[in-house]
Coordinates of C-alpha atoms and ligand atoms in Angstrom, one line a residue:
X127 CA 33.7 9.8 -17.6
X128 CA 30.9 7.3 -16.8
X129 CA 28.9 8.6 -13.8
X130 CA 28.4 6.3 -10.9
X131 CA 25.9 6.3 -7.9
X132 CA 26.4 7.1 -4.3
X133 CA 25.3 3.5 -3.4
X134 CA 28.0 2.0 -5.6
X135 CA 30.7 4.4 -4.2
X136 CA 29.8 3.7 -0.6
X137 CA 30.2 0.0 -1.3
X138 CA 33.5 0.3 -3.1
X139 CA 37.1 0.3 -1.8
X140 CA 38.9 3.6 -2.0
X141 CA 42.1 3.4 -3.9
X142 CA 42.4 6.9 -5.2
X143 CA 40.5 6.1 -8.4
X144 CA 38.8 9.0 -10.3
X145 CA 35.0 9.1 -10.1
X146 CA 32.2 11.2 -11.5
X147 CA 28.9 11.8 -9.7
X148 CA 25.7 13.8 -10.1
X149 CA 23.4 14.5 -7.3
X150 CA 21.9 17.0 -4.9
X151 CA 23.3 18.9 -2.0
X152 CA 21.9 17.7 1.3
X153 CA 24.1 19.9 3.5
X154 CA 27.2 22.1 3.1
X155 CA 29.2 22.9 6.1
X156 CA 32.4 24.8 7.0
X157 CA 32.7 25.8 3.3
X158 CA 34.3 22.4 2.9
X159 CA 32.1 19.4 3.3
X160 CA 29.2 18.7 0.9
X161 CA 26.9 15.8 1.7
X162 CA 25.6 14.6 -1.7
X163 CA 22.7 12.3 -2.3
X164 CA 21.4 11.0 -5.6
X165 CA 18.5 8.8 -4.3
X166 CA 20.3 5.5 -4.9
X167 CA 20.4 4.9 -1.2
X168 CA 19.6 6.6 2.1
X169 CA 23.2 7.6 2.9
X170 CA 24.9 10.6 1.5
X171 CA 28.5 10.6 0.3
X172 CA 30.8 13.2 1.8
X173 CA 32.6 15.3 -0.8
X174 CA 35.4 17.5 0.3
X175 CA 36.2 20.8 -1.3
X176 CA 39.4 22.8 -1.4
X177 CA 37.6 26.2 -1.0
X178 CA 40.7 28.2 -1.5
X179 CA 40.9 27.0 -5.1
X180 CA 37.2 27.6 -5.6
X181 CA 35.6 30.4 -7.5
X182 CA 33.6 32.5 -5.1
X183 CA 30.5 32.6 -7.3
X184 CA 30.4 28.8 -7.5
X185 CA 30.9 28.4 -3.8
X186 CA 27.9 30.6 -3.1
X187 CA 25.7 28.4 -5.2
X188 CA 26.4 25.3 -3.2
X189 CA 23.1 25.4 -1.3
X190 CA 20.8 22.7 0.1
X191 CA 18.8 21.3 -2.8
X192 CA 21.1 22.4 -5.6
X193 CA 22.0 19.9 -8.3
X194 CA 25.7 19.2 -8.8
X195 CA 28.0 17.4 -11.2
X196 CA 31.4 16.6 -9.8
X197 CA 34.5 14.7 -10.4
X198 CA 37.2 13.7 -8.0
X199 CA 39.2 11.0 -6.2
X200 CA 37.6 8.4 -4.1
X201 CA 39.7 8.2 -1.0
X202 CA 39.6 6.8 2.5
X203 CA 37.7 9.2 4.7
X204 CA 39.7 11.0 7.4
X205 CA 36.5 11.9 9.3
X206 CA 34.1 9.8 11.3
X207 CA 30.8 8.4 10.0
X208 CA 32.0 7.2 6.6
X209 CA 34.7 5.0 5.2
X210 CA 35.1 6.7 1.9
X211 CA 34.8 10.3 0.6
X212 CA 35.4 12.2 -2.6
X213 CA 38.2 14.8 -2.9
X214 CA 36.6 17.1 -5.4
X215 CA 38.7 18.1 -8.4
X216 CA 35.9 19.6 -10.6
X217 CA 32.5 20.8 -9.6
X218 CA 29.7 22.3 -11.7
X219 CA 26.3 23.6 -10.5
X220 CA 23.6 22.0 -12.7
X221 CA 20.7 23.6 -11.0
X222 CA 20.6 26.3 -8.3
X223 CA 18.4 26.3 -5.3
X224 CA 17.2 29.2 -3.3
X225 CA 17.8 28.5 0.4
X226 CA 15.4 31.2 1.5
X227 CA 12.5 29.7 -0.4
X228 CA 13.4 26.0 -0.5
X229 CA 10.8 24.3 1.8
X230 CA 13.0 21.3 2.7
X231 CA 15.4 22.5 5.3
X232 CA 18.0 20.4 7.1
X233 CA 15.7 20.1 10.1
X234 CA 12.7 18.0 11.1
X235 CA 9.5 18.9 9.3
X236 CA 6.1 17.7 10.4
X237 CA 4.4 15.0 8.2
X238 CA 1.5 17.4 7.7
X239 CA 3.8 20.1 6.3
X240 CA 5.4 17.5 4.0
X241 CA 2.0 16.4 2.7
X242 CA 1.4 19.9 1.5
X243 CA 4.8 19.6 -0.3
X244 CA 4.4 16.1 -1.7
X245 CA 6.4 17.0 -4.8
X246 CA 9.4 17.8 -2.6
X247 CA 8.9 15.6 0.4
X248 CA 10.5 12.7 -1.5
X249 CA 13.8 14.6 -1.0
X250 CA 13.7 13.9 2.8
X251 CA 15.4 10.8 4.3
X252 CA 12.0 9.6 5.6
X253 CA 10.2 9.7 2.3
X254 CA 13.2 8.4 0.4
X255 CA 13.3 5.4 2.7
X256 CA 9.5 4.8 2.4
X257 CA 9.4 5.0 -1.3
X258 CA 12.4 2.7 -1.8
X259 CA 10.7 0.2 0.5
X260 CA 7.4 0.6 -1.5
X261 CA 9.3 0.0 -4.8
X262 CA 11.0 -3.1 -3.3
X263 CA 7.7 -4.4 -2.1
X264 CA 6.1 -4.0 -5.5
X265 CA 8.9 -6.0 -7.1
X266 CA 8.5 -8.7 -4.4
X267 CA 4.8 -9.0 -5.2
X268 CA 5.5 -9.7 -8.9
X269 CA 8.4 -11.9 -8.1
X270 CA 6.4 -14.0 -5.7
X271 CA 3.5 -14.6 -8.1
X272 CA 5.7 -15.0 -11.2
X273 CA 7.8 -17.7 -9.4
X274 CA 4.6 -19.5 -8.4
X275 CA 3.4 -19.6 -12.0
X276 CA 0.7 -16.9 -11.8
X277 CA -0.2 -14.8 -14.8
X278 CA -0.4 -11.1 -14.4
X279 CA -3.7 -9.8 -15.8
X280 CA -4.4 -6.2 -16.5
X281 CA -8.1 -5.8 -15.6
X282 CA -9.9 -2.7 -16.9
X283 CA -9.9 0.6 -14.9
X284 CA -13.1 1.9 -16.5
X285 CA -15.9 -0.5 -15.8
X286 CA -19.4 -0.8 -17.0
X287 CA -20.6 -3.0 -14.2
X288 CA -21.5 -1.7 -10.8
X289 CA -22.0 -5.1 -9.2
X290 CA -19.1 -5.5 -6.9
X291 CA -20.8 -3.5 -4.1
X292 CA -17.4 -2.8 -2.6
X293 CA -18.0 0.9 -2.2
X294 CA -19.1 4.2 -3.8
X295 CA -17.8 4.7 -7.3
X296 CA -16.4 7.6 -9.3
X297 CA -18.4 8.4 -12.5
X298 CA -16.6 8.4 -15.8
X299 CA -18.2 10.6 -18.4
X300 CA -17.6 13.0 -21.3
X301 CA -21.0 14.6 -21.1
X302 CA -20.9 18.4 -20.7
X303 CA -22.0 19.1 -17.1
X304 CA -23.5 22.4 -18.3
X305 CA -25.6 20.8 -20.9
X306 CA -26.5 17.2 -19.9
X307 CA -28.6 15.4 -22.6
X308 CA -31.9 14.2 -21.4
X309 CA -34.2 11.4 -22.5
X310 CA -37.9 12.1 -23.2
X311 CA -38.7 11.2 -19.6
X312 CA -36.1 13.7 -18.3
X313 CA -33.5 11.2 -17.1
X314 CA -29.8 11.5 -18.2
X315 CA -29.4 10.1 -21.7
X316 CA -26.5 7.8 -21.0
X317 CA -26.8 6.5 -24.5
X318 CA -25.2 9.8 -25.7
X319 CA -22.2 9.4 -23.4
X320 CA -18.8 8.2 -24.6
X321 CA -19.4 4.5 -24.0
X322 CA -23.1 4.6 -24.6
X323 CA -23.9 3.7 -21.0
X324 CA -23.0 4.6 -17.5
X325 CA -19.4 3.9 -16.6
X326 CA -17.2 4.2 -13.5
X327 CA -13.7 3.8 -12.2
X328 CA -13.3 0.3 -10.9
X329 CA -13.4 -0.7 -7.2
X330 CA -11.9 -4.1 -7.8
X331 CA -10.6 -6.2 -10.7
X332 CA -11.9 -9.3 -9.2
X333 CA -14.9 -10.2 -11.4
X334 CA -12.8 -9.9 -14.5
X335 CA -9.9 -11.7 -12.9
X336 CA -12.3 -14.6 -12.1
X337 CA -13.0 -15.0 -15.8
X338 CA -9.2 -15.2 -16.4
X339 CA -8.6 -17.7 -13.6
X340 CA -11.2 -20.0 -15.3
X341 CA -8.8 -20.3 -18.2
X342 CA -5.3 -19.5 -17.0
X343 CA -5.7 -21.2 -13.7
X344 CA -3.6 -18.9 -11.5
X345 CA -3.8 -15.1 -12.1
X346 CA -3.2 -11.9 -10.2
X347 CA -3.9 -8.2 -10.8
X348 CA -1.9 -5.3 -9.4
X349 CA -3.4 -2.0 -10.3
X350 CA -5.1 1.2 -9.3
X351 CA -8.5 1.0 -7.6
X352 CA -10.9 3.7 -6.8
X353 CA -13.4 4.2 -4.0
X354 CA -15.5 7.4 -3.5
X355 CA -16.3 6.7 0.1
X356 CA -16.2 9.8 2.2
X357 CA -14.0 8.1 4.8
X358 CA -11.3 10.5 6.0
X359 CA -9.3 8.0 8.0
X360 CA -5.6 7.2 8.2
X361 CA -6.4 3.8 6.5
X362 CA -8.5 4.9 3.4
X363 CA -7.5 6.4 0.1
X364 CA -9.8 7.3 -2.8
X365 CA -7.2 6.0 -5.2
X366 CA -5.1 3.0 -4.0
X367 CA -3.3 0.0 -5.4
X368 CA -4.8 -3.5 -5.0
X369 CA -3.3 -6.9 -5.5
X370 CA -5.9 -9.5 -6.4
X371 CA -4.8 -13.2 -6.9
X372 CA -7.5 -15.5 -8.2
X373 CA -7.0 -19.3 -8.4
X374 CA -9.1 -22.0 -10.0
X375 CA -9.6 -25.1 -7.8
X376 CA -8.5 -23.4 -4.6
X377 CA -10.9 -23.6 -1.7
X378 CA -10.9 -21.2 1.3
X379 CA -8.2 -23.1 3.2
X380 CA -5.9 -22.9 0.1
X381 CA -6.8 -19.2 -0.1
X382 CA -5.8 -18.5 3.5
X383 CA -2.5 -20.4 3.0
X384 CA -1.8 -18.4 -0.1
X385 CA -2.5 -15.0 1.6
X386 CA -0.3 -15.9 4.6
X387 CA 2.6 -17.3 2.5
X388 CA 2.4 -14.3 0.1
X389 CA 2.5 -11.7 2.9
X390 CA 5.4 -13.4 4.6
X391 CA 7.4 -13.7 1.4
X392 CA 7.0 -10.0 0.5
X393 CA 7.9 -8.9 4.0
X394 CA 10.9 -11.2 4.1
X395 CA 12.0 -9.8 0.7
X396 CA 12.3 -6.3 2.2
X397 CA 14.0 -7.6 5.3
X398 CA 16.6 -9.0 2.9
X399 CA 16.9 -6.1 0.6
X400 CA 16.0 -2.9 2.4
X401 CA 18.1 -3.1 5.5
X402 CA 19.4 0.4 5.5
X403 CA 16.0 2.0 4.9
X404 CA 14.3 -0.2 7.5
X405 CA 16.9 0.6 10.1
X406 CA 16.4 4.3 9.5
X407 CA 12.6 4.0 9.7
X408 CA 13.0 1.9 12.9
X409 CA 15.1 4.7 14.5
X410 CA 12.5 7.2 13.4
X411 CA 9.8 5.3 15.3
X412 CA 12.0 4.9 18.4
X413 CA 12.6 8.6 18.6
X414 CA 8.9 9.3 18.0
X415 CA 8.1 6.8 20.8
X416 CA 10.2 8.8 23.2
X417 CA 7.7 11.7 23.2
X418 CA 4.8 9.3 23.9
X419 CA 3.5 8.0 27.3
X420 CA 4.9 4.6 28.1
X421 CA 1.6 2.8 27.4
X422 CA 1.4 4.2 23.9
X423 CA 4.9 3.1 22.9
X424 CA 5.6 0.2 20.5
X425 CA 6.4 -3.1 22.3
X426 CA 8.6 -4.3 19.4
X427 CA 10.9 -2.3 17.1
X428 CA 9.9 -2.2 13.4
X429 CA 12.3 -5.0 12.4
X430 CA 11.3 -7.2 15.3
X431 CA 7.7 -6.7 14.3
X432 CA 8.4 -7.7 10.7
X433 CA 10.3 -10.7 11.8
X434 CA 7.5 -11.7 14.2
X435 CA 5.0 -11.7 11.4
X436 CA 7.3 -13.6 9.0
X437 CA 8.2 -16.3 11.6
X438 CA 4.8 -16.9 13.4
X439 CA 1.7 -18.5 12.2
X440 CA -1.4 -16.3 11.7
X441 CA -4.2 -17.2 14.1
X442 CA -7.3 -18.5 12.2
X443 CA -10.7 -18.3 13.8
X444 CA -14.3 -18.1 12.5
X445 CA -16.4 -14.9 12.8
X446 CA -18.6 -16.8 15.3
X447 CA -15.6 -17.5 17.6
X448 CA -14.3 -14.0 17.3
X449 CA -17.8 -12.6 18.0
X450 CA -17.9 -14.6 21.3
X451 CA -14.5 -13.3 22.3
X452 CA -15.4 -9.8 21.5
X453 CA -18.9 -10.0 23.1
X454 CA -17.3 -11.2 26.4
X455 CA -14.4 -8.8 26.3
X456 CA -13.8 -6.1 28.9
X457 CA -14.2 -3.1 26.5
X458 CA -17.5 -4.5 25.2
X459 CA -18.9 -5.3 28.7
X460 CA -17.8 -1.9 30.0
X461 CA -19.2 -0.2 26.8
X462 CA -15.8 1.1 25.9
X463 CA -16.2 0.2 22.2
X464 CA -17.9 2.9 20.2
X465 CA -20.0 0.1 18.6
X466 CA -21.0 -2.3 21.4
X467 CA -21.5 -5.8 20.1
X468 CA -24.7 -7.5 21.0
X469 CA -26.2 -9.6 18.3
X470 CA -24.5 -12.2 16.1
X471 CA -24.4 -10.9 12.5
X472 CA -23.1 -7.4 13.3
X473 CA -20.3 -6.1 11.1
X474 CA -17.0 -5.8 12.9
X475 CA -15.5 -2.3 13.2
X476 CA -11.9 -1.5 13.1
X477 CA -11.9 -1.1 16.9
X478 CA -13.0 -4.8 17.2
X479 CA -10.5 -6.0 14.7
X480 CA -7.7 -4.3 16.5
X481 CA -8.8 -5.6 19.9
X482 CA -8.6 -9.2 18.5
X483 CA -5.2 -8.6 16.9
X484 CA -3.5 -6.3 19.3
X485 CA -5.0 -7.3 22.7
X486 CA -6.4 -10.8 22.5
X487 CA -4.1 -12.7 20.1
X488 CA -1.2 -10.4 19.7
X489 CA -0.6 -11.7 16.2
X490 CA -2.1 -11.4 12.7
X491 CA -5.5 -13.0 12.6
X492 CA -7.5 -14.6 9.7
X493 CA -11.2 -14.4 10.4
X494 CA -13.4 -16.6 8.2
X495 CA -17.0 -17.7 7.7
X496 CA -18.7 -14.3 8.1
X497 CA -22.4 -13.7 8.2
X498 CA -23.7 -13.7 4.6
X499 CA -25.6 -10.4 4.9
X500 CA -22.5 -8.3 5.6
X501 CA -20.4 -9.7 2.7
X502 CA -20.5 -9.5 -1.1
X503 CA -22.9 -11.5 -3.2
X504 CA -20.2 -13.7 -4.9
X505 CA -19.0 -15.4 -1.7
X506 CA -19.8 -19.1 -1.4
X507 CA -22.7 -19.9 0.9
X508 CA -22.0 -22.4 3.7
X509 CA -24.2 -25.4 4.5
X510 CA -25.6 -23.5 7.4
X511 CA -27.3 -21.1 5.0
X512 CA -26.3 -18.1 6.9
X513 CA -22.5 -17.8 6.7
X514 CA -20.2 -17.4 3.7
X515 CA -16.7 -18.6 2.9
X516 CA -15.2 -15.2 3.4
X517 CA -11.9 -14.4 5.0
X518 CA -10.3 -11.2 6.2
X519 CA -6.6 -10.9 7.3
X520 CA -6.3 -8.5 10.2
X521 CA -2.9 -6.9 11.1
X522 CA -1.6 -5.1 14.2
X523 CA -1.9 -1.3 13.9
X524 CA -3.7 -1.7 10.6
X525 CA -6.9 -3.7 11.0
X526 CA -8.0 -5.3 7.7
X527 CA -5.2 -5.8 5.2
X528 CA -6.8 -8.5 3.1
X529 CA -10.3 -9.3 2.1
X530 CA -11.2 -12.4 0.1
X531 CA -13.3 -15.5 -0.2
X532 CA -14.1 -18.8 -1.9
X533 CA -16.4 -17.8 -4.7
X534 CA -20.0 -19.1 -5.3
X535 CA -19.5 -21.5 -8.2
X536 CA -23.1 -22.9 -8.2
X537 CA -25.1 -20.9 -10.8
X538 CA -28.5 -21.4 -9.1
X539 CA -27.3 -20.2 -5.7
X540 CA -25.5 -17.2 -7.3
X541 CA -28.6 -16.2 -9.3
X542 CA -30.7 -16.3 -6.2
X543 CA -28.3 -14.0 -4.4
X544 CA -28.2 -11.6 -7.3
X545 CA -32.0 -11.5 -7.4
X546 CA -32.2 -10.8 -3.7
X547 CA -29.9 -7.9 -4.0
X548 CA -32.0 -6.4 -6.8
X549 CA -29.0 -6.6 -9.2
X550 CA -30.1 -7.0 -12.8
X551 CA -28.9 -10.5 -14.0
X552 CA -28.4 -9.1 -17.4
X553 CA -25.6 -6.8 -16.2
X554 CA -23.7 -9.8 -15.0
X555 CA -24.3 -12.1 -18.0
X556 CA -20.6 -12.5 -18.7
X557 CA -19.8 -13.3 -15.1
X558 CA -22.6 -15.9 -14.9
X559 CA -21.2 -17.5 -18.1
X560 CA -18.1 -18.7 -16.0
X561 CA -20.6 -20.7 -13.9
X562 CA -22.4 -22.0 -17.0
X563 CA -19.4 -23.3 -18.8
X564 CA -17.0 -25.4 -16.8
X565 CA -17.6 -24.0 -13.4
X566 CA -15.3 -25.0 -10.6
X567 CA -14.4 -24.2 -7.0
X568 CA -12.1 -21.1 -7.0
X569 CA -10.9 -18.5 -4.6
X570 CA -9.1 -15.2 -4.3
X571 CA -8.4 -12.1 -2.3
X572 CA -7.5 -8.5 -2.4
X573 CA -4.6 -6.9 -0.6
X574 CA -4.5 -3.2 -0.2
X575 CA -1.0 -2.4 -1.2
X576 CA -0.7 0.8 0.8
X577 CA -1.8 -1.0 3.9
X578 CA 1.1 -3.4 3.4
X579 CA 3.5 -0.5 2.9
X580 CA 2.1 1.1 6.1
X581 CA 2.9 -2.0 8.0
X582 CA 6.3 -2.5 6.4
X583 CA 7.5 1.1 7.1
X584 CA 5.8 1.6 10.5
X585 CA 4.2 4.8 9.2
X586 CA 0.8 5.5 10.7
X587 CA -1.0 7.5 8.0
X588 CA -1.8 6.0 4.6
X589 CA -1.3 9.4 3.0
X590 CA 2.4 9.0 3.7
X591 CA 3.0 5.8 1.9
X592 CA 1.7 6.7 -1.6
X593 CA 3.4 9.4 -3.7
X594 CA 0.5 11.6 -4.3
X595 CA -2.5 10.7 -2.1
X596 CA -6.1 11.3 -3.2
X597 CA -8.5 11.7 -0.4
X598 CA -11.8 13.7 0.1
X599 CA -11.2 17.3 -0.7
X600 CA -7.7 16.6 -1.9
X601 CA -6.3 15.9 -5.4
X602 CA -3.4 18.3 -5.5
X603 CA -0.4 17.6 -7.6
Ligands
4AD29 O1 -12.2 -6.1 1.2 P1 -12.2 -5.4 -0.2 O2 -13.3 -4.4 -0.4 O3 -12.3 -6.6 -1.2 C1 -12.4 -6.5 -2.5 O4 -12.5 -5.5 -3.2 C2 -12.5 -7.9 -3.2 N1 -13.0 -7.8 -4.5 C3 -11.1 -8.5 -3.2 C4 -11.0 -9.9 -3.8 O5 -11.5 -10.8 -3.2 N2 -10.4 -10.0 -5.0 O6 -10.8 -4.7 -0.4 C5 -9.6 -5.5 -0.4 C6 -8.5 -4.7 0.4 C7 -8.9 -4.4 1.8 O7 -8.7 -5.5 2.7 C8 -8.0 -3.2 2.1 O8 -6.7 -3.7 2.4 C9 -7.9 -2.5 0.8 O9 -8.3 -3.5 -0.2 N3 -8.8 -1.4 0.7 C10 -8.3 -0.1 0.8 N4 -7.1 0.4 0.9 C11 -7.0 1.8 0.9 N5 -8.0 2.6 0.8 C12 -9.3 2.2 0.7 N6 -10.3 3.0 0.6 C13 -9.5 0.7 0.7 N7 -10.6 -0.1 0.6 C14 -10.1 -1.3 0.6
MG30 MG1 -13.1 -5.9 3.0

């Protein structure tokens, strides 16, 4: 018999047809009711056993976590909570589970405990819901760009250029750490390494994506990205997934429009396709809120929050305007910020970003035209000579979710900036070629995929929205 899924069964009408199903035991009660889940959806299907007809040894093996194969009749459910159930006719244990050792019990586990069991946490309702939403969001990302005529570019993961300046990099080498070859002057002989030079894991695919945009017009990347910053926060990973669209002939306004439209479309897609999981995650937050003081509770439910972002315009203001708001804000005047803002040009910290988004505007905010000296070399310099055409999208509860810019397309200005940063022009010869041959206005941005998943699921720690998180001192699994 062809096996079906729990999701399909729960959506079908019961007319005593015979069905076959494989899945895992979630719970078994009264020696009679097995709740079976196969990952196809959040809900379990109730399977009813006639234990008098059952072999005692099989019965004993029906334990939480065990894998089963069963056949039976799909009938209308007599009990509450479900419309259909399976009357079991045949059952086989495919894989036993040991209830005394199995870490995932039918009770609430802390997220910290589940992180230590990341290989099993996906079997809980919470992580099943998160990872199905993550998958649906990835699909929505590709669907959005493909429908808009973007080409998907696979930029390299190992990079030979260290010019992005986005963060600390992980070294890639095959040199023997016990026996590092040296040059005559005693420095490491990189020439003897695998690539004949120093190489690292990429912090961004942008520079390569720019070269592709200058031929294919509209491109995007969606791949793993690595940063060796020692920031142990709930918003940073050492390995994360970034989406980077890059578009020829787009200026900064077009870039902001694209970022806003893109985020709204992907969130709408999960509102349309992940209702059951979102409702579960919403309830999770509501019950979590109950144990918090009133002031710390969420004002909107998860689904209300997602709808709010999809339906309302993001606020757009310049760094200079934001700086004025922040400088004159209560927490700044009362020195409540950890970093008190005083002089124009200071980098904004996450506490400032969150004040703007959560207290002042109460909406997503796009900040643009940042001081040049706190942003990357490739951003286009404004006429004022001190700000660049940068933009960051800031989200409630998250802070920065997108960072992007209009790129400096004028070769002389770009060379000047490279020189001031003491970057060797020769390292960027291929990047500079795009400005030499058919240069044009172009723009792009990077969205940290896990930060989008955080927002979409209402989770608060980035370690809980990627299957196997890599953070300082942690690369288990
Ligand atoms: O602002 P960032 O550093 O921008 C870039 O890398 C540009 N090259 C992007 C571009 O214009 N194509 O990073 C972009 C986004 C951030 O806004 C944030 O959402 C995410 O990547 N991000 C991280 N996410 C998780 N863990 C980290 N350590 C992150 N660092 C950045
Ligand atoms: Mg940034």
